[in-house]
Amino acid sequence: MKELKLNQLNKDQFQPFGDIIDKNQEIPFEINNGNCLRYNNLAKLSFTDGQAGISLFESKTITFPYSFNFMEKHPLGSQAFIPVFGCRFIVIVAKEIKPSEPLAFITNHGQGINYHKNIWHGVLAPVEEKATFAIIDWIGKGNNLETYTFDDEFQINLSLETNVTVY
């Protein structure tokens, strides 16, 4: 197993990989006669020869220790994940063509993320409950999926009541 540090998701560290989607990233403005606040344009969506699609994914809760050796990327479009009921989840990313050592983050309740095009990332990994995610991503003709399997596994240990430890 390789050691992987788990970081609290933050804008400065995550910016090379994508966008954080939450109410803390933008100053809202009132709409609907003052009955609603709009947090506008929270992610930079980017698509090649296709269109944006909205899907729902249901993901099983991961268990700890969480081991992984698989990542994927989407060369034709960005991919946004927004937890419908606000669960926390693990976000794993890497920049290299063949992913080097990945970085791991944990979201706060209510945060979503948007992976930029061609960013290696792990699979959905909710930590507290089976989760439903709204997904905004590329829909079109062509292959929008590349995968990579590491020779070694990475492992993350997390106690939801105490500090984060990663092995």
CSV table of N, CA and C in Angstrom, one decimal:
chain,number,residue,atom,x,y,z
A,1,MET,N,0.8,-1.2,0.0
A,1,MET,CA,0.0,0.0,0.0
A,1,MET,C,0.9,1.2,0.0
A,2,LYS,N,0.4,2.3,-0.7
A,2,LYS,CA,1.1,3.6,-0.7
A,2,LYS,C,0.4,4.5,0.2
A,3,GLU,N,1.1,5.4,0.9
A,3,GLU,CA,0.5,6.4,1.8
A,3,GLU,C,0.0,7.5,0.9
A,4,LEU,N,-1.2,8.0,1.2
A,4,LEU,CA,-1.9,9.1,0.5
A,4,LEU,C,-2.5,10.0,1.5
A,5,LYS,N,-2.1,11.3,1.6
A,5,LYS,CA,-2.6,12.2,2.5
A,5,LYS,C,-4.0,12.7,2.1
A,6,LEU,N,-4.9,12.8,3.0
A,6,LEU,CA,-6.3,13.3,2.7
A,6,LEU,C,-6.4,14.7,3.1
A,7,ASN,N,-6.7,15.6,2.2
A,7,ASN,CA,-6.8,17.0,2.5
A,7,ASN,C,-8.2,17.5,2.5
A,8,GLN,N,-8.5,18.5,3.3
A,8,GLN,CA,-9.8,19.2,3.3
A,8,GLN,C,-9.9,19.9,1.9
A,9,LEU,N,-11.0,19.7,1.2
A,9,LEU,CA,-11.2,20.3,-0.1
A,9,LEU,C,-11.1,21.8,0.0
A,10,ASN,N,-10.2,22.5,-0.7
A,10,ASN,CA,-10.1,23.9,-0.7
A,10,ASN,C,-9.8,24.4,-2.1
A,11,LYS,N,-10.2,25.6,-2.4
A,11,LYS,CA,-10.1,26.2,-3.7
A,11,LYS,C,-8.7,26.3,-4.3
A,12,ASP,N,-7.7,26.7,-3.5
A,12,ASP,CA,-6.3,26.9,-3.9
A,12,ASP,C,-5.7,25.5,-4.4
A,13,GLN,N,-5.9,24.5,-3.6
A,13,GLN,CA,-5.3,23.2,-4.0
A,13,GLN,C,-6.0,22.5,-5.1
A,14,PHE,N,-7.3,22.7,-5.2
A,14,PHE,CA,-8.1,22.0,-6.1
A,14,PHE,C,-8.2,22.7,-7.5
A,15,GLN,N,-7.9,24.0,-7.6
A,15,GLN,CA,-8.0,24.8,-8.8
A,15,GLN,C,-7.4,24.1,-10.0
A,16,PRO,N,-6.2,23.5,-10.0
A,16,PRO,CA,-5.6,22.9,-11.2
A,16,PRO,C,-6.5,21.8,-11.8
A,17,PHE,N,-7.3,21.2,-10.9
A,17,PHE,CA,-8.1,20.0,-11.4
A,17,PHE,C,-9.5,20.3,-11.7
A,18,GLY,N,-10.1,21.4,-11.2
A,18,GLY,CA,-11.5,21.7,-11.4
A,18,GLY,C,-12.0,22.8,-10.5
A,19,ASP,N,-13.3,22.8,-10.3
A,19,ASP,CA,-14.0,23.9,-9.5
A,19,ASP,C,-14.7,23.2,-8.3
A,20,ILE,N,-14.8,24.0,-7.2
A,20,ILE,CA,-15.6,23.6,-6.1
A,20,ILE,C,-17.0,24.2,-6.3
A,21,ILE,N,-18.0,23.5,-6.1
A,21,ILE,CA,-19.4,24.0,-6.3
A,21,ILE,C,-20.0,24.1,-5.0
A,22,ASP,N,-20.1,25.3,-4.4
A,22,ASP,CA,-20.9,25.5,-3.2
A,22,ASP,C,-21.2,27.0,-3.0
A,23,LYS,N,-22.0,27.3,-2.0
A,23,LYS,CA,-22.4,28.7,-1.9
A,23,LYS,C,-21.3,29.6,-1.4
A,24,ASN,N,-20.2,29.1,-1.0
A,24,ASN,CA,-19.1,30.0,-0.5
A,24,ASN,C,-18.2,30.5,-1.6
A,25,GLN,N,-18.4,30.1,-2.8
A,25,GLN,CA,-17.6,30.5,-3.9
A,25,GLN,C,-18.1,31.8,-4.7
A,26,GLU,N,-19.3,32.2,-4.4
A,26,GLU,CA,-19.9,33.3,-5.2
A,26,GLU,C,-20.8,34.1,-4.3
A,27,ILE,N,-20.9,35.4,-4.5
A,27,ILE,CA,-21.8,36.3,-3.8
A,27,ILE,C,-23.2,36.2,-4.6
A,28,PRO,N,-24.2,35.8,-3.9
A,28,PRO,CA,-25.5,35.6,-4.6
A,28,PRO,C,-26.2,36.9,-4.9
A,29,PHE,N,-27.2,36.8,-5.8
A,29,PHE,CA,-28.1,37.9,-6.0
A,29,PHE,C,-29.5,37.4,-6.0
A,30,GLU,N,-30.4,38.3,-5.7
A,30,GLU,CA,-31.8,37.9,-5.5
A,30,GLU,C,-32.5,37.8,-6.8
A,31,ILE,N,-33.4,36.8,-6.9
A,31,ILE,CA,-34.2,36.6,-8.1
A,31,ILE,C,-35.6,36.2,-7.6
A,32,ASN,N,-36.6,36.0,-8.5
A,32,ASN,CA,-37.9,35.6,-8.1
A,32,ASN,C,-38.6,36.6,-7.1
A,33,ASN,N,-38.5,37.9,-7.4
A,33,ASN,CA,-39.1,38.9,-6.5
A,33,ASN,C,-38.5,38.8,-5.1
A,34,GLY,N,-37.2,38.5,-5.0
A,34,GLY,CA,-36.6,38.4,-3.7
A,34,GLY,C,-36.8,37.1,-2.9
A,35,ASN,N,-37.4,36.1,-3.5
A,35,ASN,CA,-37.7,34.9,-2.8
A,35,ASN,C,-36.6,33.8,-2.9
A,36,CYS,N,-35.6,34.1,-3.7
A,36,CYS,CA,-34.6,33.1,-4.0
A,36,CYS,C,-33.2,33.8,-4.2
A,37,LEU,N,-32.2,33.2,-3.7
A,37,LEU,CA,-30.8,33.7,-4.0
A,37,LEU,C,-30.2,32.8,-5.1
A,38,ARG,N,-29.6,33.4,-6.0
A,38,ARG,CA,-28.9,32.7,-7.1
A,38,ARG,C,-27.4,32.8,-7.0
A,39,TYR,N,-26.7,31.7,-6.8
A,39,TYR,CA,-25.3,31.6,-6.8
A,39,TYR,C,-24.9,31.2,-8.3
A,40,ASN,N,-24.4,32.1,-9.0
A,40,ASN,CA,-24.3,32.0,-10.5
A,40,ASN,C,-23.0,31.5,-11.0
A,41,ASN,N,-23.0,30.7,-12.0
A,41,ASN,CA,-21.9,30.2,-12.8
A,41,ASN,C,-20.8,29.7,-11.9
A,42,LEU,N,-21.0,28.7,-11.1
A,42,LEU,CA,-20.1,28.1,-10.1
A,42,LEU,C,-19.0,27.2,-10.7
A,43,ALA,N,-19.2,26.8,-11.9
A,43,ALA,CA,-18.2,25.9,-12.5
A,43,ALA,C,-18.0,26.2,-14.0
A,44,LYS,N,-16.8,26.0,-14.4
A,44,LYS,CA,-16.4,26.2,-15.8
A,44,LYS,C,-16.6,25.0,-16.6
A,45,LEU,N,-17.8,24.8,-17.2
A,45,LEU,CA,-18.1,23.6,-18.0
A,45,LEU,C,-17.4,23.8,-19.4
A,46,SER,N,-16.9,22.7,-19.9
A,46,SER,CA,-16.2,22.7,-21.2
A,46,SER,C,-16.5,21.4,-21.9
A,47,PHE,N,-17.0,21.5,-23.2
A,47,PHE,CA,-17.3,20.3,-23.9
A,47,PHE,C,-16.8,20.4,-25.4
A,48,THR,N,-16.4,19.3,-25.9
A,48,THR,CA,-15.9,19.2,-27.3
A,48,THR,C,-17.0,18.5,-28.1
A,49,ASP,N,-17.5,19.1,-29.2
A,49,ASP,CA,-18.4,18.5,-30.2
A,49,ASP,C,-19.5,17.7,-29.5
A,50,GLY,N,-20.2,18.3,-28.6
A,50,GLY,CA,-21.3,17.6,-27.9
A,50,GLY,C,-22.1,18.6,-27.2
A,51,GLN,N,-22.8,18.1,-26.2
A,51,GLN,CA,-23.7,19.0,-25.4
A,51,GLN,C,-23.6,18.6,-23.9
A,52,ALA,N,-24.1,19.5,-23.1
A,52,ALA,CA,-24.2,19.2,-21.7
A,52,ALA,C,-25.4,18.3,-21.4
A,53,GLY,N,-25.2,17.3,-20.6
A,53,GLY,CA,-26.3,16.5,-20.1
A,53,GLY,C,-26.4,16.5,-18.6
A,54,ILE,N,-27.6,16.3,-18.1
A,54,ILE,CA,-27.8,16.2,-16.7
A,54,ILE,C,-28.3,14.8,-16.4
A,55,SER,N,-27.6,14.1,-15.5
A,55,SER,CA,-27.9,12.8,-15.1
A,55,SER,C,-27.9,12.7,-13.6
A,56,LEU,N,-28.5,11.6,-13.1
A,56,LEU,CA,-28.5,11.3,-11.6
A,56,LEU,C,-27.7,10.0,-11.5
A,57,PHE,N,-26.8,9.9,-10.5
A,57,PHE,CA,-26.0,8.7,-10.2
A,57,PHE,C,-26.4,8.3,-8.8
A,58,GLU,N,-26.6,7.1,-8.5
A,58,GLU,CA,-26.7,6.6,-7.1
A,58,GLU,C,-25.5,5.8,-6.8
A,59,SER,N,-24.8,6.2,-5.7
A,59,SER,CA,-23.5,5.5,-5.4
A,59,SER,C,-23.6,4.9,-4.0
A,60,LYS,N,-23.0,3.7,-3.9
A,60,LYS,CA,-22.9,3.1,-2.6
A,60,LYS,C,-21.9,3.8,-1.7
A,61,THR,N,-22.1,3.7,-0.4
A,61,THR,CA,-21.2,4.3,0.6
A,61,THR,C,-19.9,3.5,0.5
A,62,ILE,N,-18.8,4.1,0.6
A,62,ILE,CA,-17.5,3.4,0.7
A,62,ILE,C,-17.3,3.0,2.2
A,63,THR,N,-16.5,2.0,2.4
A,63,THR,CA,-16.1,1.6,3.8
A,63,THR,C,-14.6,1.9,4.0
A,64,PHE,N,-14.3,2.0,5.2
A,64,PHE,CA,-12.9,2.3,5.5
A,64,PHE,C,-12.3,1.1,6.2
A,65,PRO,N,-11.0,0.8,6.0
A,65,PRO,CA,-10.1,1.6,5.1
A,65,PRO,C,-10.6,1.4,3.6
A,66,TYR,N,-10.5,2.5,2.9
A,66,TYR,CA,-10.9,2.6,1.5
A,66,TYR,C,-9.6,2.4,0.7
A,67,SER,N,-9.6,1.3,-0.2
A,67,SER,CA,-8.5,1.0,-1.1
A,67,SER,C,-8.9,1.3,-2.5
A,68,PHE,N,-8.0,1.8,-3.3
A,68,PHE,CA,-8.3,2.0,-4.7
A,68,PHE,C,-7.0,1.9,-5.5
A,69,ASN,N,-7.1,1.5,-6.8
A,69,ASN,CA,-6.0,1.5,-7.7
A,69,ASN,C,-6.4,1.9,-9.1
A,70,PHE,N,-7.6,2.5,-9.2
A,70,PHE,CA,-8.2,2.8,-10.5
A,70,PHE,C,-8.5,4.3,-10.6
A,71,MET,N,-8.3,4.9,-11.7
A,71,MET,CA,-8.7,6.2,-12.0
A,71,MET,C,-9.2,6.3,-13.4
A,72,GLU,N,-9.9,7.4,-13.7
A,72,GLU,CA,-10.4,7.6,-15.1
A,72,GLU,C,-10.3,9.1,-15.4
A,73,LYS,N,-10.5,9.4,-16.7
A,73,LYS,CA,-10.6,10.8,-17.1
A,73,LYS,C,-11.5,10.9,-18.4
A,74,HIS,N,-11.9,12.1,-18.7
A,74,HIS,CA,-12.9,12.3,-19.8
A,74,HIS,C,-12.3,13.4,-20.7
A,75,PRO,N,-11.7,13.0,-21.8
A,75,PRO,CA,-11.0,14.0,-22.7
A,75,PRO,C,-12.0,14.9,-23.4
A,76,LEU,N,-13.3,14.6,-23.5
A,76,LEU,CA,-14.1,15.4,-24.4
A,76,LEU,C,-15.0,16.4,-23.6
A,77,GLY,N,-14.9,16.4,-22.3
A,77,GLY,CA,-15.8,17.3,-21.5
A,77,GLY,C,-15.5,17.3,-20.0
A,78,SER,N,-15.8,18.4,-19.4
A,78,SER,CA,-15.8,18.4,-17.9
A,78,SER,C,-16.9,17.6,-17.3
A,79,GLN,N,-16.8,17.3,-16.0
A,79,GLN,CA,-17.8,16.5,-15.4
A,79,GLN,C,-18.0,17.0,-14.0
A,80,ALA,N,-19.2,17.5,-13.7
A,80,ALA,CA,-19.6,18.0,-12.4
A,80,ALA,C,-20.4,17.0,-11.6
A,81,PHE,N,-20.1,16.9,-10.3
A,81,PHE,CA,-20.8,16.0,-9.3
A,81,PHE,C,-21.3,16.9,-8.2
A,82,ILE,N,-22.7,16.9,-8.0
A,82,ILE,CA,-23.3,17.7,-7.0
A,82,ILE,C,-24.2,16.7,-6.1
A,83,PRO,N,-23.8,16.5,-4.8
A,83,PRO,CA,-24.6,15.6,-4.0
A,83,PRO,C,-26.0,16.2,-3.8
A,84,VAL,N,-27.0,15.5,-4.1
A,84,VAL,CA,-28.4,16.0,-4.0
A,84,VAL,C,-28.8,16.3,-2.6
A,85,PHE,N,-28.4,15.4,-1.7
A,85,PHE,CA,-28.8,15.6,-0.3
A,85,PHE,C,-27.6,16.1,0.6
A,86,GLY,N,-26.5,16.6,0.0
A,86,GLY,CA,-25.4,17.2,0.7
A,86,GLY,C,-24.4,16.3,1.4
A,87,CYS,N,-24.3,15.1,1.0
A,87,CYS,CA,-23.3,14.2,1.7
A,87,CYS,C,-21.9,14.6,1.4
A,88,ARG,N,-21.0,14.2,2.3
A,88,ARG,CA,-19.6,14.4,2.1
A,88,ARG,C,-19.1,13.2,1.3
A,89,PHE,N,-18.0,13.5,0.5
A,89,PHE,CA,-17.4,12.4,-0.3
A,89,PHE,C,-15.9,12.6,-0.5
A,90,ILE,N,-15.2,11.6,-0.9
A,90,ILE,CA,-13.8,11.6,-1.1
A,90,ILE,C,-13.6,12.0,-2.6
A,91,VAL,N,-12.7,12.9,-2.9
A,91,VAL,CA,-12.3,13.3,-4.2
A,91,VAL,C,-10.9,13.0,-4.5
A,92,ILE,N,-10.6,12.2,-5.5
A,92,ILE,CA,-9.2,11.8,-5.7
A,92,ILE,C,-8.9,12.2,-7.2
A,93,VAL,N,-7.7,13.0,-7.3
A,93,VAL,CA,-7.3,13.5,-8.6
A,93,VAL,C,-5.8,13.4,-8.8
A,94,ALA,N,-5.5,13.4,-10.1
A,94,ALA,CA,-4.1,13.5,-10.5
A,94,ALA,C,-4.0,14.2,-11.9
A,95,LYS,N,-2.8,14.8,-12.1
A,95,LYS,CA,-2.6,15.6,-13.3
A,95,LYS,C,-2.0,14.9,-14.5
A,96,GLU,N,-1.2,13.9,-14.2
A,96,GLU,CA,-0.3,13.3,-15.2
A,96,GLU,C,-1.1,12.5,-16.3
A,97,ILE,N,-0.5,12.3,-17.5
A,97,ILE,CA,-1.1,11.5,-18.5
A,97,ILE,C,-1.3,10.1,-18.0
A,98,LYS,N,-0.3,9.5,-17.4
A,98,LYS,CA,-0.5,8.3,-16.6
A,98,LYS,C,-0.4,8.7,-15.2
A,99,PRO,N,-1.5,8.7,-14.5
A,99,PRO,CA,-1.5,9.4,-13.2
A,99,PRO,C,-0.3,9.0,-12.3
A,100,SER,N,0.3,10.1,-11.8
A,100,SER,CA,1.4,10.0,-10.8
A,100,SER,C,0.7,9.8,-9.5
A,101,GLU,N,1.4,10.0,-8.4
A,101,GLU,CA,0.7,9.9,-7.1
A,101,GLU,C,-0.5,10.8,-7.0
A,102,PRO,N,-1.7,10.3,-6.8
A,102,PRO,CA,-2.8,11.1,-6.7
A,102,PRO,C,-2.9,12.0,-5.4
A,103,LEU,N,-3.8,13.0,-5.5
A,103,LEU,CA,-4.1,13.8,-4.3
A,103,LEU,C,-5.5,13.4,-3.9
A,104,ALA,N,-5.8,13.4,-2.6
A,104,ALA,CA,-7.1,13.0,-2.1
A,104,ALA,C,-7.7,14.2,-1.2
A,105,PHE,N,-9.0,14.5,-1.4
A,105,PHE,CA,-9.7,15.5,-0.7
A,105,PHE,C,-10.9,14.9,-0.1
A,106,ILE,N,-11.4,15.6,1.0
A,106,ILE,CA,-12.8,15.3,1.5
A,106,ILE,C,-13.6,16.5,1.4
A,107,THR,N,-14.8,16.5,0.9
A,107,THR,CA,-15.7,17.6,0.8
A,107,THR,C,-16.4,17.9,2.2
A,108,ASN,N,-16.9,19.1,2.3
A,108,ASN,CA,-17.8,19.5,3.3
A,108,ASN,C,-19.2,19.1,2.9
A,109,HIS,N,-20.1,19.0,3.8
A,109,HIS,CA,-21.5,18.8,3.5
A,109,HIS,C,-22.0,19.9,2.5
A,110,GLY,N,-22.6,19.5,1.4
A,110,GLY,CA,-23.2,20.5,0.5
A,110,GLY,C,-22.2,20.9,-0.6
A,111,GLN,N,-21.0,20.5,-0.6
A,111,GLN,CA,-20.0,20.9,-1.6
A,111,GLN,C,-20.1,19.9,-2.8
A,112,GLY,N,-20.0,20.4,-4.0
A,112,GLY,CA,-19.9,19.6,-5.2
A,112,GLY,C,-18.6,19.9,-5.8
A,113,ILE,N,-18.2,19.2,-6.9
A,113,ILE,CA,-17.0,19.5,-7.6
A,113,ILE,C,-17.3,19.4,-9.1
A,114,ASN,N,-16.4,20.1,-9.9
A,114,ASN,CA,-16.4,19.9,-11.3
A,114,ASN,C,-15.0,19.6,-11.8
A,115,TYR,N,-14.8,18.4,-12.4
A,115,TYR,CA,-13.5,18.1,-12.9
A,115,TYR,C,-13.3,18.7,-14.3
A,116,HIS,N,-12.2,19.4,-14.5
A,116,HIS,CA,-11.9,19.9,-15.8
A,116,HIS,C,-11.7,18.8,-16.8
A,117,LYS,N,-11.8,19.1,-18.1
A,117,LYS,CA,-11.5,18.1,-19.2
A,117,LYS,C,-10.1,17.5,-18.9
A,118,ASN,N,-10.0,16.2,-19.2
A,118,ASN,CA,-8.7,15.5,-19.1
A,118,ASN,C,-8.0,15.4,-17.8
A,119,ILE,N,-8.8,15.5,-16.7
A,119,ILE,CA,-8.3,15.4,-15.3
A,119,ILE,C,-8.5,14.0,-14.8
A,120,TRP,N,-7.5,13.3,-14.4
A,120,TRP,CA,-7.6,11.9,-13.9
A,120,TRP,C,-8.3,12.1,-12.5
A,121,HIS,N,-9.3,11.2,-12.3
A,121,HIS,CA,-10.1,11.2,-11.0
A,121,HIS,C,-10.5,9.8,-10.6
A,122,GLY,N,-10.8,9.7,-9.3
A,122,GLY,CA,-11.3,8.5,-8.8
A,122,GLY,C,-12.8,8.4,-9.0
A,123,VAL,N,-13.4,7.3,-8.6
A,123,VAL,CA,-14.8,7.0,-8.7
A,123,VAL,C,-15.5,7.7,-7.6
A,124,LEU,N,-16.9,7.8,-7.7
A,124,LEU,CA,-17.7,8.4,-6.6
A,124,LEU,C,-17.4,7.6,-5.3
A,125,ALA,N,-17.2,8.4,-4.2
A,125,ALA,CA,-16.9,7.7,-2.9
A,125,ALA,C,-17.5,8.5,-1.8
A,126,PRO,N,-18.9,8.3,-1.6
A,126,PRO,CA,-19.5,9.0,-0.5
A,126,PRO,C,-19.2,8.3,0.8
A,127,VAL,N,-19.0,9.1,1.9
A,127,VAL,CA,-18.5,8.5,3.1
A,127,VAL,C,-19.5,8.2,4.2
A,128,GLU,N,-20.7,8.8,4.0
A,128,GLU,CA,-21.7,8.7,5.1
A,128,GLU,C,-23.0,7.9,4.8
A,129,GLU,N,-23.3,7.8,3.6
A,129,GLU,CA,-24.6,7.2,3.2
A,129,GLU,C,-24.6,6.9,1.7
A,130,LYS,N,-25.5,6.0,1.3
A,130,LYS,CA,-25.7,5.8,-0.1
A,130,LYS,C,-26.1,7.2,-0.6
A,131,ALA,N,-25.6,7.6,-1.7
A,131,ALA,CA,-25.8,9.0,-2.1
A,131,ALA,C,-26.3,9.1,-3.6
A,132,THR,N,-27.1,10.1,-3.8
A,132,THR,CA,-27.5,10.5,-5.1
A,132,THR,C,-26.8,11.8,-5.5
A,133,PHE,N,-26.2,11.7,-6.7
A,133,PHE,CA,-25.5,12.9,-7.3
A,133,PHE,C,-26.2,13.4,-8.5
A,134,ALA,N,-26.3,14.7,-8.7
A,134,ALA,CA,-26.6,15.3,-10.0
A,134,ALA,C,-25.3,15.4,-10.7
A,135,ILE,N,-25.3,15.0,-12.0
A,135,ILE,CA,-24.1,15.0,-12.8
A,135,ILE,C,-24.4,15.9,-14.0
A,136,ILE,N,-23.5,16.8,-14.3
A,136,ILE,CA,-23.5,17.6,-15.5
A,136,ILE,C,-22.3,17.2,-16.3
A,137,ASP,N,-22.4,16.6,-17.5
A,137,ASP,CA,-21.2,16.2,-18.2
A,137,ASP,C,-21.5,16.1,-19.7
A,138,TRP,N,-20.5,15.8,-20.5
A,138,TRP,CA,-20.5,15.7,-21.9
A,138,TRP,C,-21.4,14.6,-22.4
A,139,ILE,N,-22.3,14.8,-23.4
A,139,ILE,CA,-23.1,13.8,-24.1
A,139,ILE,C,-22.8,14.0,-25.6
A,140,GLY,N,-22.4,13.0,-26.2
A,140,GLY,CA,-22.1,13.1,-27.7
A,140,GLY,C,-21.6,11.8,-28.2
A,141,LYS,N,-21.1,11.8,-29.5
A,141,LYS,CA,-20.5,10.7,-30.1
A,141,LYS,C,-19.0,10.7,-29.9
A,142,GLY,N,-18.5,9.5,-29.7
A,142,GLY,CA,-17.1,9.4,-29.4
A,142,GLY,C,-16.8,8.8,-28.1
A,143,ASN,N,-15.5,8.5,-27.9
A,143,ASN,CA,-15.1,7.9,-26.6
A,143,ASN,C,-14.6,8.9,-25.6
A,144,ASN,N,-15.4,9.1,-24.6
A,144,ASN,CA,-15.1,10.1,-23.6
A,144,ASN,C,-14.6,9.5,-22.3
A,145,LEU,N,-14.0,8.3,-22.3
A,145,LEU,CA,-13.5,7.6,-21.1
A,145,LEU,C,-12.2,7.0,-21.4
A,146,GLU,N,-11.2,7.3,-20.6
A,146,GLU,CA,-9.9,6.7,-20.5
A,146,GLU,C,-9.7,6.2,-19.1
A,147,THR,N,-9.1,5.0,-18.9
A,147,THR,CA,-9.0,4.5,-17.5
A,147,THR,C,-7.5,4.1,-17.3
A,148,TYR,N,-7.1,4.0,-16.0
A,148,TYR,CA,-5.8,3.7,-15.6
A,148,TYR,C,-5.8,2.9,-14.4
A,149,THR,N,-5.1,1.8,-14.3
A,149,THR,CA,-5.0,1.0,-13.1
A,149,THR,C,-3.5,1.0,-12.6
A,150,PHE,N,-3.3,1.5,-11.3
A,150,PHE,CA,-2.0,1.5,-10.7
A,150,PHE,C,-1.5,0.1,-10.4
A,151,ASP,N,-0.2,-0.1,-10.4
A,151,ASP,CA,0.4,-1.4,-10.0
A,151,ASP,C,0.1,-1.6,-8.5
A,152,ASP,N,0.2,-0.5,-7.7
A,152,ASP,CA,0.0,-0.6,-6.3
A,152,ASP,C,-1.3,0.0,-5.9
A,153,GLU,N,-1.9,-0.4,-4.7
A,153,GLU,CA,-3.1,0.2,-4.2
A,153,GLU,C,-2.7,1.3,-3.3
A,154,PHE,N,-3.7,2.3,-3.2
A,154,PHE,CA,-3.6,3.3,-2.2
A,154,PHE,C,-4.7,3.0,-1.2
A,155,GLN,N,-4.5,3.5,0.1
A,155,GLN,CA,-5.4,3.2,1.1
A,155,GLN,C,-5.7,4.5,1.9
A,156,ILE,N,-6.9,4.7,2.2
A,156,ILE,CA,-7.3,5.9,3.1
A,156,ILE,C,-8.1,5.3,4.2
A,157,ASN,N,-7.7,5.7,5.4
A,157,ASN,CA,-8.5,5.4,6.6
A,157,ASN,C,-9.1,6.7,7.2
A,158,LEU,N,-10.3,6.6,7.6
A,158,LEU,CA,-11.0,7.8,8.1
A,158,LEU,C,-12.0,7.4,9.2
A,159,SER,N,-11.9,8.1,10.3
A,159,SER,CA,-12.9,8.0,11.4
A,159,SER,C,-13.7,9.3,11.3
A,160,LEU,N,-15.0,9.1,11.1
A,160,LEU,CA,-15.8,10.3,10.9
A,160,LEU,C,-16.0,11.1,12.2
A,161,GLU,N,-15.6,10.5,13.3
A,161,GLU,CA,-15.7,11.2,14.6
A,161,GLU,C,-14.4,11.9,15.0
A,162,THR,N,-13.3,11.5,14.4
A,162,THR,CA,-12.0,12.0,14.8
A,162,THR,C,-11.3,12.5,13.6
A,163,ASN,N,-10.0,12.7,13.8
A,163,ASN,CA,-9.2,13.3,12.7
A,163,ASN,C,-9.0,12.3,11.5
A,164,VAL,N,-8.6,12.8,10.4
A,164,VAL,CA,-8.4,12.0,9.2
A,164,VAL,C,-7.0,11.4,9.3
A,165,THR,N,-6.9,10.1,9.0
A,165,THR,CA,-5.6,9.4,8.9
A,165,THR,C,-5.6,8.7,7.6
A,166,VAL,N,-4.5,8.7,6.9
A,166,VAL,CA,-4.3,8.1,5.6
A,166,VAL,C,-3.1,7.2,5.6
A,167,TYR,N,-3.2,6.0,5.0
A,167,TYR,CA,-2.1,5.1,4.9
A,167,TYR,C,-1.8,4.8,3.5
